[in-house]
XYZ file of C-alpha atoms in Angstrom:
382
model
C 76.585 6.339 -97.464
C 75.703 7.624 -93.819
C 74.201 4.832 -91.783
C 72.483 6.411 -88.109
C 71.361 3.035 -86.474
C 70.108 3.320 -83.211
C 66.858 2.212 -80.644
C 64.004 3.751 -80.560
C 66.094 7.170 -82.211
C 65.561 8.769 -85.775
C 67.643 7.066 -88.350
C 68.561 8.683 -91.652
C 70.577 6.243 -94.268
C 71.746 7.474 -97.955
C 71.771 4.717 -100.685
C 73.336 5.529 -104.233
C 74.917 8.384 -102.895
C 77.446 8.340 -105.708
C 74.390 8.749 -108.156
C 72.586 10.874 -109.871
C 68.980 9.290 -108.219
C 70.477 8.654 -104.569
C 67.344 7.442 -102.266
C 67.055 9.065 -98.474
C 65.931 6.182 -96.457
C 64.193 7.728 -93.625
C 63.083 5.148 -89.955
C 62.461 5.366 -86.684
C 61.163 7.704 -84.625
C 60.728 11.641 -86.169
C 59.170 13.847 -82.834
C 60.288 16.641 -81.151
C 62.016 14.052 -78.494
C 64.421 13.418 -81.227
C 64.496 16.233 -83.132
C 68.014 17.271 -81.923
C 69.252 13.792 -83.358
C 67.665 14.439 -86.527
C 68.917 17.792 -87.306
C 72.326 16.481 -86.528
C 71.312 13.438 -89.475
C 70.290 16.141 -91.927
C 73.440 18.209 -91.194
C 75.316 15.075 -93.127
C 73.076 14.729 -95.969
C 74.618 17.413 -98.854
C 74.187 15.268 -101.751
C 75.812 17.328 -104.157
C 75.143 16.903 -108.607
C 71.787 14.700 -107.326
C 69.325 15.189 -110.483
C 66.320 13.020 -108.606
C 65.880 12.013 -104.852
C 63.610 9.658 -103.231
C 62.914 9.914 -99.942
C 61.316 6.515 -98.079
C 59.646 7.213 -94.734
C 57.935 3.820 -94.853
C 60.383 3.024 -91.972
C 59.115 5.781 -90.042
C 57.209 4.509 -86.406
C 56.602 7.899 -85.021
C 56.398 11.696 -86.074
C 54.289 14.640 -85.341
C 54.958 18.591 -86.525
C 58.492 18.887 -85.774
C 59.375 15.867 -87.168
C 57.379 16.551 -90.709
C 58.660 19.615 -90.850
C 62.561 18.580 -90.473
C 61.795 16.217 -93.400
C 59.996 18.736 -95.229
C 63.309 21.224 -94.432
C 65.503 18.547 -96.048
C 63.140 18.102 -99.645
C 63.395 21.637 -99.984
C 66.947 22.119 -99.266
C 67.367 19.681 -102.105
C 64.958 21.151 -104.548
C 66.844 24.655 -104.074
C 69.727 22.896 -105.258
C 67.957 22.004 -108.287
C 67.453 18.170 -107.549
C 63.843 16.343 -107.892
C 61.868 15.279 -104.624
C 59.299 12.580 -104.128
C 58.259 11.186 -100.964
C 57.286 7.933 -101.428
C 55.335 5.218 -98.511
C 53.441 8.049 -96.990
C 52.188 6.390 -94.281
C 48.434 7.575 -94.714
C 48.806 8.711 -90.847
C 51.593 10.785 -91.480
C 49.803 12.342 -94.678
C 48.480 15.234 -93.259
C 50.981 16.374 -91.162
C 52.862 17.083 -94.491
C 49.667 18.451 -96.024
C 49.423 20.898 -93.686
C 53.093 21.539 -93.700
C 53.001 22.448 -97.465
C 49.867 24.861 -97.331
C 51.468 26.948 -94.045
C 54.632 27.545 -95.552
C 55.337 31.183 -95.798
C 55.452 32.720 -99.437
C 58.982 34.207 -100.501
C 57.879 38.131 -100.345
C 57.368 39.786 -103.576
C 57.095 43.930 -103.693
C 53.591 44.816 -104.723
C 53.550 46.148 -108.127
C 50.771 48.661 -108.844
C 49.899 50.459 -112.022
C 48.993 53.424 -111.771
C 45.394 54.017 -112.978
C 43.084 56.848 -112.479
C 40.210 54.935 -110.045
C 43.634 54.308 -107.829
C 44.130 57.655 -107.953
C 40.599 58.619 -106.859
C 40.228 56.098 -104.380
C 43.616 57.681 -102.587
C 41.808 60.858 -102.833
C 38.900 59.425 -101.513
C 40.449 57.425 -98.480
C 42.371 60.981 -97.684
C 39.022 63.290 -97.742
C 37.443 60.365 -95.554
C 40.417 60.597 -93.243
C 40.088 64.431 -92.866
C 37.081 64.292 -92.342
C 37.061 62.377 -90.206
C 39.207 64.023 -88.104
C 37.628 67.290 -88.172
C 34.924 65.341 -86.844
C 37.052 63.896 -83.780
C 38.620 67.753 -83.347
C 34.485 69.181 -83.057
C 33.728 66.464 -80.614
C 36.426 67.081 -78.611
C 35.952 70.983 -78.730
C 32.400 70.824 -77.640
C 33.513 68.450 -74.754
C 36.047 70.793 -73.916
C 33.373 73.525 -73.861
C 30.721 72.095 -71.768
C 33.719 70.459 -69.157
C 35.027 73.640 -68.774
C 31.140 75.507 -68.444
C 31.057 72.930 -65.721
C 34.151 73.991 -63.798
C 33.299 77.605 -64.439
C 29.965 77.000 -62.575
C 31.370 74.658 -59.871
C 34.896 76.222 -59.944
C 35.712 72.686 -57.006
C 35.702 70.185 -60.273
C 38.520 72.763 -62.279
C 41.738 70.891 -61.406
C 44.002 74.000 -60.702
C 47.170 71.654 -59.789
C 47.188 69.739 -63.004
C 46.647 73.521 -64.672
C 49.117 74.502 -63.193
C 51.383 71.516 -63.279
C 51.178 71.900 -67.286
C 51.668 75.593 -67.722
C 54.804 75.322 -66.032
C 55.939 73.162 -68.080
C 54.758 74.350 -71.104
C 55.628 77.850 -70.555
C 58.400 78.176 -67.607
C 59.980 74.938 -69.239
C 60.036 76.607 -73.209
C 61.303 80.038 -72.336
C 64.930 79.353 -73.384
C 64.664 77.506 -76.689
C 61.569 80.370 -77.488
C 63.506 83.468 -76.682
C 67.198 82.002 -78.291
C 65.116 80.938 -81.255
C 63.158 84.461 -81.696
C 65.965 86.416 -81.033
C 68.364 84.800 -83.778
C 65.079 85.605 -85.982
C 65.434 89.171 -85.194
C 69.039 89.181 -85.950
C 68.557 87.219 -89.595
C 65.517 89.770 -90.408
C 67.128 93.130 -89.408
C 70.281 92.344 -91.021
C 68.715 90.901 -94.345
C 66.709 93.978 -94.284
C 69.121 96.612 -93.401
C 71.268 94.940 -96.214
C 68.743 95.839 -98.859
C 67.394 98.813 -97.276
C 70.700 100.334 -97.104
C 70.948 100.258 -101.065
C 68.562 103.040 -100.744
C 69.258 104.944 -98.079
C 66.739 103.985 -95.960
C 68.467 101.695 -93.437
C 66.609 102.959 -90.501
C 63.086 101.776 -92.111
C 64.644 98.560 -91.016
C 63.254 99.280 -87.538
C 59.952 99.873 -88.656
C 59.986 96.199 -91.005
C 61.079 94.431 -88.021
C 58.735 95.991 -85.478
C 55.730 95.314 -87.045
C 56.702 91.844 -88.811
C 57.633 90.916 -85.199
C 54.072 92.376 -83.103
C 52.086 91.418 -85.848
C 53.377 87.824 -87.385
C 56.557 86.006 -86.859
C 56.575 86.540 -83.412
C 53.400 84.352 -82.672
C 53.467 82.370 -85.908
C 57.205 81.433 -84.718
C 56.240 80.715 -81.124
C 52.970 78.942 -81.811
C 55.640 76.481 -83.932
C 58.023 75.498 -81.779
C 54.949 75.083 -79.255
C 53.459 72.568 -81.348
C 56.638 70.546 -81.689
C 57.578 70.657 -78.012
C 54.104 70.774 -76.399
C 52.235 69.133 -78.878
C 54.120 66.118 -79.138
C 54.189 66.055 -75.226
C 50.522 65.540 -75.188
C 50.269 63.165 -77.736
C 52.691 61.646 -76.217
C 51.772 61.115 -73.023
C 47.642 60.874 -73.744
C 48.792 57.998 -76.201
C 51.263 56.164 -73.621
C 48.133 56.026 -71.530
C 45.968 54.721 -74.166
C 48.506 52.209 -74.553
C 48.412 51.278 -71.400
C 44.754 50.994 -71.265
C 44.753 53.609 -68.274
C 41.608 55.777 -70.206
C 39.877 52.599 -70.078
C 40.727 52.553 -66.212
C 39.297 56.318 -65.546
C 36.173 55.439 -67.814
C 35.585 52.041 -65.415
C 35.864 54.563 -62.186
C 33.008 56.557 -63.749
C 35.742 59.478 -64.346
C 35.204 61.539 -67.953
C 39.149 61.247 -69.676
C 37.971 64.461 -71.066
C 37.747 66.383 -67.651
C 41.242 65.012 -66.457
C 43.143 65.019 -69.577
C 42.296 67.457 -72.315
C 40.763 70.319 -70.248
C 43.616 70.980 -68.216
C 45.913 70.796 -70.783
C 44.185 73.081 -73.321
C 43.816 75.980 -70.560
C 47.608 75.733 -69.239
C 48.796 76.159 -73.349
C 45.943 78.763 -73.754
C 47.634 80.586 -71.644
C 51.361 80.083 -71.995
C 51.528 80.634 -75.578
C 49.841 84.545 -75.395
C 52.741 84.783 -72.459
C 55.544 83.014 -74.449
C 54.800 85.254 -77.824
C 55.780 88.633 -75.420
C 59.032 86.715 -74.556
C 59.607 85.561 -78.518
C 58.663 89.572 -79.377
C 61.481 91.110 -76.786
C 63.933 88.239 -77.939
C 63.792 88.656 -81.500
C 63.254 92.919 -80.890
C 66.848 92.610 -78.771
C 68.228 91.179 -81.702
C 67.564 93.051 -84.306
C 69.108 96.245 -81.699
C 71.552 94.141 -81.604
C 72.304 94.177 -85.239
C 71.168 97.784 -86.006
C 73.266 98.567 -83.962
C 76.559 96.682 -84.809
C 75.895 96.481 -88.523
C 73.977 99.741 -89.353
C 75.334 102.020 -86.701
C 71.568 102.727 -85.180
C 72.670 103.296 -81.325
C 69.730 101.917 -78.752
C 67.732 104.542 -77.861
C 67.730 106.110 -81.613
C 66.327 101.925 -82.389
C 63.673 103.119 -79.245
C 62.668 106.017 -80.140
C 61.837 104.657 -84.230
C 60.089 101.204 -82.885
C 57.851 103.574 -80.633
C 56.909 105.591 -83.695
C 56.101 102.402 -85.648
C 54.541 100.074 -84.123
C 51.983 100.995 -81.379
C 49.735 98.819 -78.794
C 47.366 97.436 -81.541
C 50.002 95.903 -83.589
C 51.453 93.812 -80.164
C 47.377 93.176 -79.748
C 46.467 91.856 -83.021
C 49.548 89.139 -82.705
C 48.887 88.433 -79.144
C 45.039 87.762 -80.001
C 45.768 84.946 -82.099
C 47.904 83.434 -79.541
C 44.942 81.431 -77.770
C 43.185 80.494 -80.715
C 46.518 78.780 -82.342
C 46.829 77.171 -78.607
C 43.427 75.543 -78.995
C 44.282 74.221 -82.658
C 47.413 72.477 -81.039
C 46.288 71.492 -77.828
C 43.032 69.891 -79.677
C 44.877 68.260 -82.409
C 47.550 66.753 -79.958
C 44.982 65.505 -78.136
C 42.988 63.704 -80.515
C 46.293 62.448 -82.231
C 47.236 61.097 -78.961
C 43.534 59.490 -78.109
C 43.883 57.376 -81.813
C 47.200 55.834 -80.839
C 46.461 51.987 -80.828
C 48.442 49.027 -78.966
C 51.967 49.441 -80.558
C 54.975 51.694 -80.160
C 55.219 51.902 -83.629
C 51.490 53.298 -83.479
C 52.379 55.842 -80.933
C 55.193 57.240 -82.808
C 53.044 57.469 -85.623
C 50.412 59.680 -84.375
C 53.068 61.521 -82.965
C 54.233 62.633 -85.791
C 51.184 63.616 -87.227
C 50.013 65.897 -84.987
C 53.016 67.959 -85.206
C 52.469 68.238 -88.344
C 48.921 68.908 -88.428
C 49.611 71.524 -85.413
C 51.965 73.523 -87.168
C 50.059 73.259 -90.896
C 46.713 74.350 -88.938
C 48.327 77.385 -87.188
C 49.657 78.443 -90.537
C 45.872 78.271 -91.554
C 44.857 80.186 -88.787
C 47.207 82.891 -89.464
C 46.140 83.022 -92.851
C 42.425 83.436 -91.333
C 43.578 86.109 -89.270
C 45.190 88.207 -92.038
C 42.224 87.962 -94.284
C 39.942 88.778 -91.169
C 42.333 91.928 -90.240
C 42.442 93.170 -93.788
C 38.449 93.037 -93.860
C 38.599 94.999 -90.503
C 41.127 97.370 -91.895
C 43.325 96.620 -88.767
């Protein structure tokens, strides 16, 4: 039996502790001020093997939410050990506290189990279609604002933020040259090695120059560059604009009477549309250098022969076909990155989600645009 008598302090007394039906007598003030003492008292209560417990709180003189929560915790702990617990002599002044605590106790989390149904699937498809439609509207809206802002800047060149364009161009172009050149060089190596391996079986390994030249200049150079730019610059744009959205800097621009699209979006889109074709040229040169190295080492095709064969296999038209895709792919990447950045909420989780979404959507749309260009060039006979 534990007795804790004290004036003006929380009290707890256990009667018939050795039986299956002990009683707990609670008295004194149970408030936030006395919570430390009350917690020490609760630690002494174990009652192993108790089947039915009565908690008598008739002697409680003062009670607030903290004290009621401690008594509720005592009751819950005993019930968890298998005892049936009942509160007795509850003063009508204190009854609402226990009622509110019972109503606000967090329930145990249970995983949501949903059965498969046709309606659920159709609902999910509808939600995705609605999201895609809203994203398309947002992209078209930003594209229209970009067109209006660019037209205004052309009519009034002083509105064009040249310094911002150059700063973004430096980060998007010069900063990406090493990784783009390295990746393209390795891709050129792989294409030439694999192409030479299979063409050698037919005694046509010299045609690997035609294969690499056409494939790199028309498709692989610009496509790989756009994918790397989407992962590098696109994610950076989303993170930058999203961070500004989280810190309410975009709202501050609107309060100052400035147009966020003109300040944040237009310079980035112009810089990206100028940078991607230049990076494509770097990627083409790096891929051809890698292919020439493999052709020389693996297939004994000297660099002079490689360049001569390349000159015969490809023309300036092949180069322009690939470069023409660059500004359009850059525009798609920039639009998606800016739209996703403007959709960021107020949490870091939202910023990470939108950054990931920006990269995935940009890469997907880059491949779609490349396929549309392929169909267009085929129809035009180019």
